[in-house]
N, CA, C and O atoms as a printed pandas DataFrame, in Angstrom:
     atom_number atom_name residue_name chain_id  residue_number  x_coord  y_coord  z_coord
0              1         N          UNK        A               1  228.398   89.254   48.972
1              2        CA          UNK        A               1  227.067   89.823   48.809
2              3         C          UNK        A               1  226.048   88.706   48.656
3              4         O          UNK        A               1  226.366   87.618   48.177
4              5         N          UNK        A               2  224.826   88.988   49.069
5              6        CA          UNK        A               2  223.728   88.033   48.941
6              7         C          UNK        A               2  222.572   88.691   48.207
7              8         O          UNK        A               2  222.652   89.858   47.825
8              9         N          UNK        A               3  221.522   87.953   48.017
9             10        CA          UNK        A               3  220.300   88.489   47.410
10            11         C          UNK        A               3  219.215   88.587   48.464
11            12         O          UNK        A               3  219.266   87.915   49.494
12            13         N          UNK        A               4  218.235   89.432   48.192
13            14        CA          UNK        A               4  217.062   89.565   49.049
14            15         C          UNK        A               4  215.832   89.311   48.190
15            16         O          UNK        A               4  215.805   89.669   47.013
16            17         N          UNK        A               5  214.820   88.695   48.779
17            18        CA          UNK        A               5  213.570   88.501   48.047
18            19         C          UNK        A               5  212.811   89.817   48.065
19            20         O          UNK        A               5  212.448   90.326   49.125
20            21         N          UNK        A               6  212.578   90.353   46.891
21            22        CA          UNK        A               6  211.857   91.628   46.780
22            23         C          UNK        A               6  210.357   91.407   46.827
23            24         O          UNK        A               6  209.640   92.115   47.535
24            25         N          UNK        A               7  209.882   90.419   46.070
25            26        CA          UNK        A               7  208.465   90.081   46.039
26            27         C          UNK        A               7  208.321   88.572   45.927
27            28         O          UNK        A               7  209.212   87.889   45.421
28            29         N          UNK        A               8  207.223   88.070   46.389
29            30        CA          UNK        A               8  206.767   86.734   46.035
30            31         C          UNK        A               8  205.689   86.991   44.986
31            32         O          UNK        A               8  204.693   87.661   45.260
32            33         N          UNK        A               9  205.892   86.457   43.789
33            34        CA          UNK        A               9  204.998   86.740   42.675
34            35         C          UNK        A               9  204.042   85.581   42.448
35            36         O          UNK        A               9  204.445   84.418   42.410
36            37         N          UNK        A              10  202.767   85.921   42.297
37            38        CA          UNK        A              10  201.734   84.928   42.054
38            39         C          UNK        A              10  201.156   85.185   40.669
39            40         O          UNK        A              10  200.589   86.247   40.411
40            41         N          UNK        A              11  201.306   84.198   39.771
41            42        CA          UNK        A              11  200.678   84.281   38.456
42            43         C          UNK        A              11  199.182   84.050   38.625
43            44         O          UNK        A              11  198.761   83.229   39.440
44            45         N          UNK        A              12  198.380   84.782   37.848
45            46        CA          UNK        A              12  196.928   84.650   37.979
46            47         C          UNK        A              12  196.245   85.162   36.715
47            48         O          UNK        A              12  196.894   85.715   35.827
48            49         N          UNK        A              13  194.931   84.971   36.643
49            50        CA          UNK        A              13  194.203   85.436   35.465
50            51         C          UNK        A              13  193.719   86.880   35.607
51            52         O          UNK        A              13  193.457   87.541   34.602
52            53         N          UNK        A              14  193.598   87.375   36.839
53            54        CA          UNK        A              14  193.174   88.758   37.065
54            55         C          UNK        A              14  193.923   89.300   38.284
55            56         O          UNK        A              14  193.514   89.085   39.425
56            57         N          UNK        A              15  195.004   89.992   38.027
57            58        CA          UNK        A              15  195.888   90.465   39.096
58            59         C          UNK        A              15  195.154   91.359   40.094
59            60         O          UNK        A              15  195.330   91.211   41.303
60            61         N          UNK        A              16  194.349   92.268   39.607
61            62        CA          UNK        A              16  193.674   93.199   40.510
62            63         C          UNK        A              16  192.666   92.463   41.395
63            64         O          UNK        A              16  192.611   92.705   42.601
64            65         N          UNK        A              17  191.873   91.571   40.808
65            66        CA          UNK        A              17  190.865   90.846   41.587
66            67         C          UNK        A              17  191.523   89.955   42.637
67            68         O          UNK        A              17  191.110   89.964   43.797
68            69         N          UNK        A              18  192.540   89.186   42.247
69            70        CA          UNK        A              18  193.174   88.301   43.206
70            71         C          UNK        A              18  193.969   89.107   44.234
71            72         O          UNK        A              18  193.984   88.760   45.416
72            73         N          UNK        A              19  194.624   90.172   43.794
73            74        CA          UNK        A              19  195.321   91.054   44.728
74            75         C          UNK        A              19  194.359   91.666   45.738
75            76         O          UNK        A              19  194.702   91.817   46.910
76            77         N          UNK        A              20  193.160   92.017   45.290
77            78        CA          UNK        A              20  192.149   92.584   46.187
78            79         C          UNK        A              20  191.701   91.560   47.228
79            80         O          UNK        A              20  191.523   91.902   48.397
80            81         N          UNK        A              21  191.519   90.306   46.809
81            82        CA          UNK        A              21  191.159   89.251   47.754
82            83         C          UNK        A              21  192.231   89.142   48.835
83            84         O          UNK        A              21  191.917   89.175   50.025
84            85         N          UNK        A              22  193.497   89.013   48.428
85            86        CA          UNK        A              22  194.583   88.849   49.395
86            87         C          UNK        A              22  194.791   90.117   50.224
87            88         O          UNK        A              22  195.226   90.031   51.373
88            89         N          UNK        A              23  194.493   91.270   49.674
89            90        CA          UNK        A              23  194.559   92.519   50.424
90            91         C          UNK        A              23  193.589   92.464   51.602
91            92         O          UNK        A              23  193.926   92.886   52.708
92            93         N          UNK        A              24  192.388   91.945   51.365
93            94        CA          UNK        A              24  191.393   91.787   52.437
94            95         C          UNK        A              24  191.846   90.734   53.446
95            96         O          UNK        A              24  191.711   90.932   54.653
96            97         N          UNK        A              25  192.381   89.619   52.954
97            98        CA          UNK        A              25  192.855   88.550   53.840
98            99         C          UNK        A              25  193.893   89.100   54.813
99           100         O          UNK        A              25  193.823   88.852   56.016
100          101         N          UNK        A              26  194.858   89.848   54.278
101          102        CA          UNK        A              26  195.992   90.324   55.073
102          103         C          UNK        A              26  195.752   91.662   55.750
103          104         O          UNK        A              26  196.539   92.072   56.604
104          105         N          UNK        A              27  194.669   92.355   55.379
105          106        CA          UNK        A              27  194.401   93.663   55.978
106          107         C          UNK        A              27  195.431   94.707   55.581
107          108         O          UNK        A              27  195.751   95.606   56.358
108          109         N          UNK        A              28  195.947   94.580   54.369
109          110        CA          UNK        A              28  196.940   95.528   53.856
110          111         C          UNK        A              28  196.455   96.046   52.503
111          112         O          UNK        A              28  195.854   95.295   51.735
112          113         N          UNK        A              29  196.704   97.303   52.207
113          114        CA          UNK        A              29  196.175   97.879   50.963
114          115         C          UNK        A              29  196.982   97.477   49.725
115          116         O          UNK        A              29  198.172   97.168   49.796
116          117         N          UNK        A              30  196.285   97.497   48.598
117          118        CA          UNK        A              30  196.995   97.413   47.324
118          119         C          UNK        A              30  197.729   98.731   47.106
119          120         O          UNK        A              30  197.352   99.760   47.666
120          121         N          UNK        A              31  198.768   98.692   46.298
121          122        CA          UNK        A              31  199.508   99.913   45.965
122          123         C          UNK        A              31  198.534  100.940   45.386
123          124         O          UNK        A              31  197.615  100.586   44.647
124          125         N          UNK        A              32  198.739  102.193   45.723
125          126        CA          UNK        A              32  197.800  103.256   45.311
126          127         C          UNK        A              32  197.638  103.383   43.802
127          128         O          UNK        A              32  196.617  103.892   43.339
128          129         N          UNK        A              33  198.622  102.930   43.021
129          130        CA          UNK        A              33  198.530  103.021   41.562
130          131         C          UNK        A              33  197.776  101.852   40.934
131          132         O          UNK        A              33  197.461  101.906   39.745
132          133         N          UNK        A              34  197.480  100.804   41.690
133          134        CA          UNK        A              34  196.825   99.619   41.132
134          135         C          UNK        A              34  195.338   99.870   40.921
135          136         O          UNK        A              34  194.644  100.388   41.796
136          137         N          UNK        A              35  194.870   99.489   39.740
137          138        CA          UNK        A              35  193.472   99.709   39.351
138          139         C          UNK        A              35  192.941   98.458   38.655
139          140         O          UNK        A              35  193.730   97.659   38.150
140          141         N          UNK        A              36  191.598   98.268   38.617
141          142        CA          UNK        A              36  191.030   97.140   37.873
142          143         C          UNK        A              36  191.540   97.134   36.428
143          144         O          UNK        A              36  191.623   98.172   35.773
144          145         N          UNK        A              37  191.875   95.937   35.959
145          146        CA          UNK        A              37  192.383   95.796   34.595
146          147         C          UNK        A              37  193.896   95.868   34.495
147          148         O          UNK        A              37  194.456   95.492   33.465
148          149         N          UNK        A              38  194.582   96.346   35.542
149          150        CA          UNK        A              38  196.049   96.377   35.529
150          151         C          UNK        A              38  196.593   94.958   35.464
151          152         O          UNK        A              38  195.971   94.028   35.978
152          153         N          UNK        A              39  197.736   94.791   34.844
153          154        CA          UNK        A              39  198.351   93.472   34.731
154          155         C          UNK        A              39  199.144   93.093   35.968
155          156         O          UNK        A              39  199.569   91.945   36.100
156          157         N          UNK        A              40  199.352   94.039   36.877
157          158        CA          UNK        A              40  200.059   93.763   38.125
158          159         C          UNK        A              40  199.328   94.433   39.273
159          160         O          UNK        A              40  198.715   95.487   39.108
160          161         N          UNK        A              41  199.402   93.805   40.440
161          162        CA          UNK        A              41  198.862   94.395   41.658
162          163         C          UNK        A              41  199.791   94.006   42.804
163          164         O          UNK        A              41  200.130   92.835   42.974
164          165         N          UNK        A              42  200.195   95.005   43.588
165          166        CA          UNK        A              42  201.137   94.800   44.681
166          167         C          UNK        A              42  200.466   95.119   46.002
167          168         O          UNK        A              42  199.844   96.171   46.154
168          169         N          UNK        A              43  200.593   94.204   46.964
169          170        CA          UNK        A              43  200.070   94.462   48.297
170          171         C          UNK        A              43  201.158   95.167   49.090
171          172         O          UNK        A              43  202.239   94.621   49.311
172          173         N          UNK        A              44  200.857   96.383   49.514
173          174        CA          UNK        A              44  201.800   97.208   50.263
174          175         C          UNK        A              44  202.261   96.506   51.542
175          176         O          UNK        A              44  201.445   95.972   52.293
176          177         N          UNK        A              45  203.554   96.513   51.778
177          178        CA          UNK        A              45  204.120   95.997   53.015
178          179         C          UNK        A              45  204.093   94.488   53.172
179          180         O          UNK        A              45  204.538   93.974   54.199
180          181         N          UNK        A              46  203.578   93.756   52.173
181          182        CA          UNK        A              46  203.527   92.293   52.268
182          183         C          UNK        A              46  204.462   91.621   51.276
183          184         O          UNK        A              46  204.753   90.431   51.396
184          185         N          UNK        A              47  204.934   92.386   50.296
185          186        CA          UNK        A              47  205.835   91.810   49.308
186          187         C          UNK        A              47  205.172   90.819   48.373
187          188         O          UNK        A              47  205.848   89.980   47.778
188          189         N          UNK        A              48  203.847   90.905   48.236
189          190        CA          UNK        A              48  203.125   90.011   47.337
190          191         C          UNK        A              48  202.744   90.759   46.067
191          192         O          UNK        A              48  202.063   91.784   46.101
192          193         N          UNK        A              49  203.204   90.213   44.950
193          194        CA          UNK        A              49  202.939   90.814   43.646
194          195         C          UNK        A              49  202.120   89.830   42.827
195          196         O          UNK        A              49  202.529   88.684   42.642
196          197         N          UNK        A              50  200.979   90.262   42.341
197          198        CA          UNK        A              50  200.103   89.440   41.515
198          199         C          UNK        A              50  200.252   89.919   40.075
199          200         O          UNK        A              50  200.155   91.114   39.793
200          201         N          UNK        A              51  200.488   88.970   39.165
201          202        CA          UNK        A              51  200.744   89.294   37.770
202          203         C          UNK        A              51  199.803   88.484   36.885
203          204         O          UNK        A              51  199.727   87.262   37.010
204          205         N          UNK        A              52  199.090   89.163   35.994
205          206        CA          UNK        A              52  198.198   88.496   35.060
206          207         C          UNK        A              52  199.012   87.774   34.000
207          208         O          UNK        A              52  199.892   88.358   33.368
208          209         N          UNK        A              53  198.706   86.488   33.814
209          210        CA          UNK        A              53  199.346   85.670   32.780
210          211         C          UNK        A              53  198.247   84.983   31.974
211          212         O          UNK        A              53  197.135   84.810   32.471
212          213         N          UNK        A              54  198.546   84.590   30.738
213          214        CA          UNK        A              54  197.507   83.975   29.907
214          215         C          UNK        A              54  197.200   82.515   30.261
215          216         O          UNK        A              54  196.104   82.034   29.975
216          217         N          UNK        A              55  198.148   81.808   30.877
217          218        CA          UNK        A              55  197.957   80.390   31.164
218          219         C          UNK        A              55  197.121   80.203   32.425
219          220         O          UNK        A              55  197.299   80.931   33.401
220          221         N          UNK        A              56  196.206   79.226   32.411
221          222        CA          UNK        A              56  195.436   78.937   33.631
222          223         C          UNK        A              56  196.253   78.068   34.597
223          224         O          UNK        A              56  197.228   77.432   34.196
224          225         N          UNK        A              57  195.850   78.051   35.852
225          226        CA          UNK        A              57  196.457   77.155   36.832
226          227         C          UNK        A              57  196.059   75.735   36.442
227          228         O          UNK        A              57  194.887   75.467   36.177
228          229         N          UNK        A              58  197.032   74.825   36.408
229          230        CA          UNK        A              58  196.722   73.464   35.968
230          231         C          UNK        A              58  197.026   72.387   37.008
231          232         O          UNK        A              58  196.463   71.295   36.934
232          233         N          UNK        A              59  197.887   72.661   37.961
233          234        CA          UNK        A              59  198.238   71.655   38.968
234          235         C          UNK        A              59  198.307   72.316   40.337
235          236         O          UNK        A              59  198.229   73.538   40.465
236          237         N          UNK        A              60  198.456   71.471   41.358
237          238        CA          UNK        A              60  198.602   71.973   42.728
238          239         C          UNK        A              60  199.823   72.889   42.803
239          240         O          UNK        A              60  200.882   72.565   42.266
240          241         N          UNK        A              61  199.670   74.036   43.474
241          242        CA          UNK        A              61  200.802   74.940   43.601
242          243         C          UNK        A              61  201.869   74.331   44.508
243          244         O          UNK        A              61  201.560   73.657   45.490
244          245         N          UNK        A              62  203.129   74.582   44.159
245          246        CA          UNK        A              62  204.256   74.007   44.884
246          247         C          UNK        A              62  204.640   74.846   46.093
247          248         O          UNK        A              62  205.284   74.345   47.014
248          249         N          UNK        A              63  204.257   76.102   46.100
249          250        CA          UNK        A              63  204.508   77.001   47.227
250          251         C          UNK        A              63  203.148   77.516   47.673
251          252         O          UNK        A              63  202.301   77.856   46.847
252          253         N          UNK        A              64  202.947   77.569   48.978
253          254        CA          UNK        A              64  201.670   78.107   49.458
254          255         C          UNK        A              64  201.911   78.906   50.732
255          256         O          UNK        A              64  202.970   78.817   51.353
256          257         N          UNK        A              65  200.910   79.683   51.103
257          258        CA          UNK        A              65  200.969   80.490   52.318
258          259         C          UNK        A              65  200.387   79.704   53.484
259          260         O          UNK        A              65  199.384   79.008   53.327
260          261         N          UNK        A              66  201.006   79.812   54.647
261          262        CA          UNK        A              66  200.461   79.313   55.908
262          263         C          UNK        A              66  200.089   80.545   56.724
263          264         O          UNK        A              66  200.961   81.311   57.135
264          265         N          UNK        A              67  198.809   80.732   56.954
265          266        CA          UNK        A              67  198.339   81.904   57.681
266          267         C          UNK        A              67  198.157   81.582   59.158
267          268         O          UNK        A              67  197.673   80.507   59.513
268          269         N          UNK        A              68  198.545   82.519   60.013
269          270        CA          UNK        A              68  198.287   82.408   61.445
270          271         C          UNK        A              68  197.401   83.592   61.827
271          272         O          UNK        A              68  197.829   84.743   61.731
272          273         N          UNK        A              69  196.173   83.319   62.257
273          274        CA          UNK        A              69  195.253   84.398   62.608
274          275         C          UNK        A              69  195.827   85.309   63.694
275          276         O          UNK        A              69  196.547   84.867   64.590
276          277         N          UNK        A              70  195.490   86.570   63.586
277          278        CA          UNK        A              70  195.906   87.580   64.557
278          279         C          UNK        A              70  194.657   88.124   65.229
279          280         O          UNK        A              70  193.828   88.759   64.578
280          281         N          UNK        A              71  194.514   87.879   66.530
281          282        CA          UNK        A              71  193.381   88.423   67.270
282          283         C          UNK        A              71  192.078   87.670   67.082
283          284         O          UNK        A              71  191.014   88.167   67.452
284          285         N          UNK        A              72  192.152   86.474   66.510
285          286        CA          UNK        A              72  190.962   85.630   66.377
286          287         C          UNK        A              72  191.425   84.179   66.323
287          288         O          UNK        A              72  192.613   83.901   66.166
288          289         N          UNK        A              73  190.482   83.268   66.453
289          290        CA          UNK        A              73  190.822   81.850   66.409
290          291         C          UNK        A              73  190.954   81.371   64.966
291          292         O          UNK        A              73  190.558   82.055   64.023
292          293         N          UNK        A              74  191.512   80.196   64.827
293          294        CA          UNK        A              74  191.614   79.574   63.496
294          295         C          UNK        A              74  190.219   79.434   62.890
295          296         O          UNK        A              74  190.013   79.758   61.721
296          297         N          UNK        A              75  189.257   78.950   63.689
297          298        CA          UNK        A              75  187.922   78.728   63.146
298          299         C          UNK        A              75  187.243   80.037   62.743
299          300         O          UNK        A              75  186.560   80.090   61.720
300          301         N          UNK        A              76  187.425   81.079   63.528
301          302        CA          UNK        A              76  186.868   82.394   63.167
302          303         C          UNK        A              76  187.502   82.903   61.880
303          304         O          UNK        A              76  186.825   83.481   61.030
304          305         N          UNK        A              77  188.803   82.685   61.744
305          306        CA          UNK        A              77  189.498   83.143   60.527
306          307         C          UNK        A              77  189.034   82.359   59.305
307          308         O          UNK        A              77  188.845   82.934   58.234
308          309         N          UNK        A              78  188.849   81.056   59.460
309          310        CA          UNK        A              78  188.343   80.250   58.347
310          311         C          UNK        A              78  186.989   80.777   57.898
311          312         O          UNK        A              78  186.761   80.923   56.698
312          313         N          UNK        A              79  186.096   81.063   58.818
313          314        CA          UNK        A              79  184.777   81.590   58.465
314          315         C          UNK        A              79  184.891   82.934   57.747
315          316         O          UNK        A              79  184.177   83.183   56.776
316          317         N          UNK        A              80  185.789   83.800   58.224
317          318        CA          UNK        A              80  185.989   85.108   57.580
318          319         C          UNK        A              80  186.492   84.934   56.154
319          320         O          UNK        A              80  186.023   85.616   55.242
320          321         N          UNK        A              81  187.439   84.031   55.956
321          322        CA          UNK        A              81  188.014   83.830   54.626
322          323         C          UNK        A              81  187.018   83.185   53.670
323          324         O          UNK        A              81  186.991   83.520   52.486
324          325         N          UNK        A              82  186.206   82.273   54.169
325          326        CA          UNK        A              82  185.156   81.696   53.328
326          327         C          UNK        A              82  184.181   82.781   52.880
327          328         O          UNK        A              82  183.733   82.775   51.734
328          329         N          UNK        A              83  183.850   83.709   53.774
329          330        CA          UNK        A              83  182.951   84.817   53.430
330          331         C          UNK        A              83  183.570   85.747   52.389
331          332         O          UNK        A              83  182.854   86.378   51.611
332          333         N          UNK        A              84  184.919   85.833   52.375
333          334        CA          UNK        A              84  185.603   86.674   51.380
334          335         C          UNK        A              84  185.676   86.015   50.004
335          336         O          UNK        A              84  185.994   86.674   49.014
336          337         N          UNK        A              85  185.381   84.717   49.943
337          338        CA          UNK        A              85  185.403   84.028   48.654
338          339         C          UNK        A              85  186.344   82.836   48.568
339          340         O          UNK        A              85  186.474   82.235   47.502
340          341         N          UNK        A              86  187.000   82.482   49.662
341          342        CA          UNK        A              86  187.843   81.285   49.663
342          343         C          UNK        A              86  186.950   80.045   49.618
343          344         O          UNK        A              86  185.762   80.108   49.937
344          345         N          UNK        A              87  187.542   78.918   49.216
345          346        CA          UNK        A              87  186.826   77.650   49.203
346          347         C          UNK        A              87  187.541   76.638   50.083
347          348         O          UNK        A              87  188.770   76.610   50.142
348          349         N          UNK        A              88  186.762   75.806   50.766
349          350        CA          UNK        A              88  187.327   74.753   51.601
350          351         C          UNK        A              88  187.852   73.632   50.712
351          352         O          UNK        A              88  187.130   73.115   49.859
352          353         N          UNK        A              89  189.120   73.259   50.918
353          354        CA          UNK        A              89  189.741   72.172   50.164
354          355         C          UNK        A              89  189.883   70.934   51.041
355          356         O          UNK        A              89  189.553   69.828   50.612
356          357         N          UNK        A              90  190.371   71.110   52.266
357          358        CA          UNK        A              90  190.612   69.982   53.158
358          359         C          UNK        A              90  190.599   70.465   54.601
359          360         O          UNK        A              90  191.246   71.456   54.938
360          361         N          UNK        A              91  189.864   69.767   55.446
361          362        CA          UNK        A              91  189.775   70.123   56.859
362          363         C          UNK        A              91  190.636   69.141   57.644
363          364         O          UNK        A              91  190.302   67.961   57.756
364          365         N          UNK        A              92  191.737   69.631   58.182
365          366        CA          UNK        A              92  192.669   68.779   58.931
366          367         C          UNK        A              92  192.685   69.138   60.415
367          368         O          UNK        A              92  193.676   68.901   61.106
368          369         N          UNK        A              93  191.581   69.713   60.903
369          370        CA          UNK        A              93  191.450   69.988   62.332
370          371         C          UNK        A              93  191.254   68.670   63.069
371          372         O          UNK        A              93  190.559   67.772   62.595
372          373         N          UNK        A              94  191.885   68.572   64.244
373          374        CA          UNK        A              94  191.797   67.361   65.051
374          375         C          UNK        A              94  190.942   67.633   66.293
375          376         O          UNK        A              94  190.806   68.780   66.719
376          377         N          UNK        A              95  190.373   66.580   66.867
377          378        CA          UNK        A              95  189.518   66.759   68.059
378          379         C          UNK        A              95  190.219   67.463   69.215
379          380         O          UNK        A              95  189.560   68.117   70.024
380          381         N          UNK        A              96  191.552   67.344   69.311
381          382        CA          UNK        A              96  192.267   67.994   70.426
382          383         C          UNK        A              96  192.548   69.474   70.173
383          384         O          UNK        A              96  193.187   70.132   70.994
384          385         N          UNK        A              97  192.069   70.008   69.028
385          386        CA          UNK        A              97  192.252   71.427   68.733
386          387         C          UNK        A              97  193.444   71.735   67.854
387          388         O          UNK        A              97  193.583   72.866   67.386
388          389         N          UNK        A              98  194.309   70.764   67.615
389          390        CA          UNK        A              98  195.451   70.987   66.734
390          391         C          UNK        A              98  195.005   70.850   65.282
391          392         O          UNK        A              98  193.823   70.639   65.010
392          393         N          UNK        A              99  195.924   70.967   64.374
393          394        CA          UNK        A              99  195.627   70.820   62.957
394          395         C          UNK        A              99  195.434   72.145   62.240
395          396         O          UNK        A              99  195.679   73.212   62.803
396          397         N          UNK        A             100  194.999   72.063   61.007
397          398        CA          UNK        A             100  194.859   73.236   60.150
398          399         C          UNK        A             100  193.750   72.991   59.134
399          400         O          UNK        A             100  193.201   71.893   59.036
400          401         N          UNK        A             101  193.435   74.042   58.383
401          402        CA          UNK        A             101  192.425   73.973   57.337
402          403         C          UNK        A             101  193.074   74.433   56.038
403          404         O          UNK        A             101  193.757   75.456   55.996
404          405         N          UNK        A             102  192.849   73.654   54.971
405          406        CA          UNK        A             102  193.351   74.022   53.651
406          407         C          UNK        A             102  192.216   74.688   52.888
407          408         O          UNK        A             102  191.143   74.109   52.716
408          409         N          UNK        A             103  192.466   75.906   52.436
409          410        CA          UNK        A             103  191.509   76.662   51.629
410          411         C          UNK        A             103  192.134   76.961   50.277
411          412         O          UNK        A             103  193.331   76.753   50.080
412          413         N          UNK        A             104  191.333   77.445   49.358
413          414        CA          UNK        A             104  191.824   77.912   48.063
414          415         C          UNK        A             104  191.288   79.314   47.829
415          416         O          UNK        A             104  190.140   79.613   48.160
416          417         N          UNK        A             105  192.125   80.172   47.255
417          418        CA          UNK        A             105  191.682   81.525   46.921
418          419         C          UNK        A             105  190.781   81.467   45.689
419          420         O          UNK        A             105  190.598   80.385   45.130
420          421         N          UNK        A             106  190.212   82.588   45.246
421          422        CA          UNK        A             106  189.281   82.560   44.117
422          423         C          UNK        A             106  189.842   81.995   42.813
423          424         O          UNK        A             106  189.070   81.657   41.915
424          425         N          UNK        A             107  191.173   81.884   42.687
425          426        CA          UNK        A             107  191.752   81.286   41.479
426          427         C          UNK        A             107  192.282   79.875   41.717
427          428         O          UNK        A             107  192.964   79.310   40.863
428          429         N          UNK        A             108  191.966   79.311   42.883
429          430        CA          UNK        A             108  192.329   77.929   43.149
430          431         C          UNK        A             108  193.684   77.705   43.795
431          432         O          UNK        A             108  194.102   76.558   43.951
432          433         N          UNK        A             109  194.380   78.764   44.174
433          434        CA          UNK        A             109  195.667   78.616   44.853
434          435         C          UNK        A             109  195.421   78.210   46.299
435          436         O          UNK        A             109  194.726   78.909   47.037
436          437         N          UNK        A             110  195.991   77.084   46.699
437          438        CA          UNK        A             110  195.760   76.576   48.038
438          439         C          UNK        A             110  196.611   77.294   49.079
439          440         O          UNK        A             110  197.734   77.718   48.806
440          441         N          UNK        A             111  196.042   77.421   50.289
441          442        CA          UNK        A             111  196.761   77.983   51.427
442          443         C          UNK        A             111  196.187   77.372   52.696
443          444         O          UNK        A             111  195.075   76.844   52.692
444          445         N          UNK        A             112  196.942   77.447   53.772
445          446        CA          UNK        A             112  196.530   76.832   55.037
446          447         C          UNK        A             112  196.256   77.897   56.090
447          448         O          UNK        A             112  196.873   78.962   56.106
448          449         N          UNK        A             113  195.313   77.576   56.967
449          450        CA          UNK        A             113  195.030   78.416   58.127
450          451         C          UNK        A             113  195.367   77.582   59.361
451          452         O          UNK        A             113  194.745   76.555   59.632
452          453         N          UNK        A             114  196.359   78.052   60.089
453          454        CA          UNK        A             114  196.799   77.377   61.297
454          455         C          UNK        A             114  196.115   77.991   62.509
455          456         O          UNK        A             114  195.304   78.907   62.376
456          457         N          UNK        A             115  196.443   77.485   63.686
457          458        CA          UNK        A             115  195.905   78.043   64.923
458          459         C          UNK        A             115  196.581   79.374   65.237
459          460         O          UNK        A             115  197.734   79.603   64.872
460          461         N          UNK        A             116  195.845   80.244   65.917
461          462        CA          UNK        A             116  196.409   81.492   66.399
462          463         C          UNK        A             116  197.332   81.236   67.579
463          464         O          UNK        A             116  197.346   80.138   68.134
464          465         N          UNK        A             117  198.094   82.237   67.960
465          466        CA          UNK        A             117  199.061   82.100   69.052
466          467         C          UNK        A             117  198.395   81.694   70.362
467          468         O          UNK        A             117  198.922   80.839   71.074
468          469         N          UNK        A             118  197.245   82.285   70.698
469          470        CA          UNK        A             118  196.549   81.946   71.943
470          471         C          UNK        A             118  196.119   80.481   71.934
471          472         O          UNK        A             118  196.189   79.809   72.963
472          473         N          UNK        A             119  195.676   79.983   70.785
473          474        CA          UNK        A             119  195.283   78.576   70.688
474          475         C          UNK        A             119  196.483   77.647   70.852
475          476         O          UNK        A             119  196.378   76.593   71.479
476          477         N          UNK        A             120  197.616   78.039   70.291
477          478        CA          UNK        A             120  198.833   77.223   70.422
478          479         C          UNK        A             120  199.275   77.166   71.884
479          480         O          UNK        A             120  199.664   76.110   72.383
480          481         N          UNK        A             121  199.210   78.297   72.554
481          482        CA          UNK        A             121  199.613   78.362   73.967
482          483         C          UNK        A             121  198.676   77.508   74.823
483          484         O          UNK        A             121  199.134   76.785   75.707
484          485         N          UNK        A             122  197.383   77.585   74.569
485          486        CA          UNK        A             122  196.407   76.814   75.346
486          487         C          UNK        A             122  196.608   75.315   75.162
487          488         O          UNK        A             122  196.505   74.559   76.128
488          489         N          UNK        A             123  196.887   74.880   73.957
489          490        CA          UNK        A             123  197.116   73.457   73.686
490          491         C          UNK        A             123  198.408   72.988   74.336
491          492         O          UNK        A             123  198.468   71.874   74.857
492          493         N          UNK        A             124  199.446   73.822   74.313
493          494        CA          UNK        A             124  200.748   73.448   74.880
494          495         C          UNK        A             124  200.681   73.310   76.387
495          496         O          UNK        A             124  201.436   72.529   76.966
496          497         N          UNK        A             125  199.783   74.059   77.044
497          498        CA          UNK        A             125  199.726   74.032   78.509
498          499         C          UNK        A             125  198.845   72.907   79.057
499          500         O          UNK        A             125  198.718   72.756   80.272
500          501         N          UNK        A             126  198.245   72.128   78.177
501          502        CA          UNK        A             126  197.378   71.017   78.629
502          503         C          UNK        A             126  198.203   69.861   79.126
503          504         O          UNK        A             126  197.652   68.843   79.544
């Protein structure tokens, strides 16, 4: 027998607020029972569970998400995420179109935005 990952859990100061941000990022709803002030928030179908903890984030996170845009370019996705409340941490885009962008969610958890599939295909065919 083996184990299966049920959830990836993210500690945070406000589970509902951070869960709501990631719900918008991923285009997936929070669980119907989740409400503001709840100590947990689960994104349906994504396996992401946000849990309120008393300790603040103090160092760079050791695990992060790498996002691949669906139906838009990396740059369009970066602009959308910045409008949702993400912050730019590091821009690693290269002149040839490769690379990625490092953003942070509203609680400072870093994540990367890579190129979309169409961009990867276009670069590979050059």
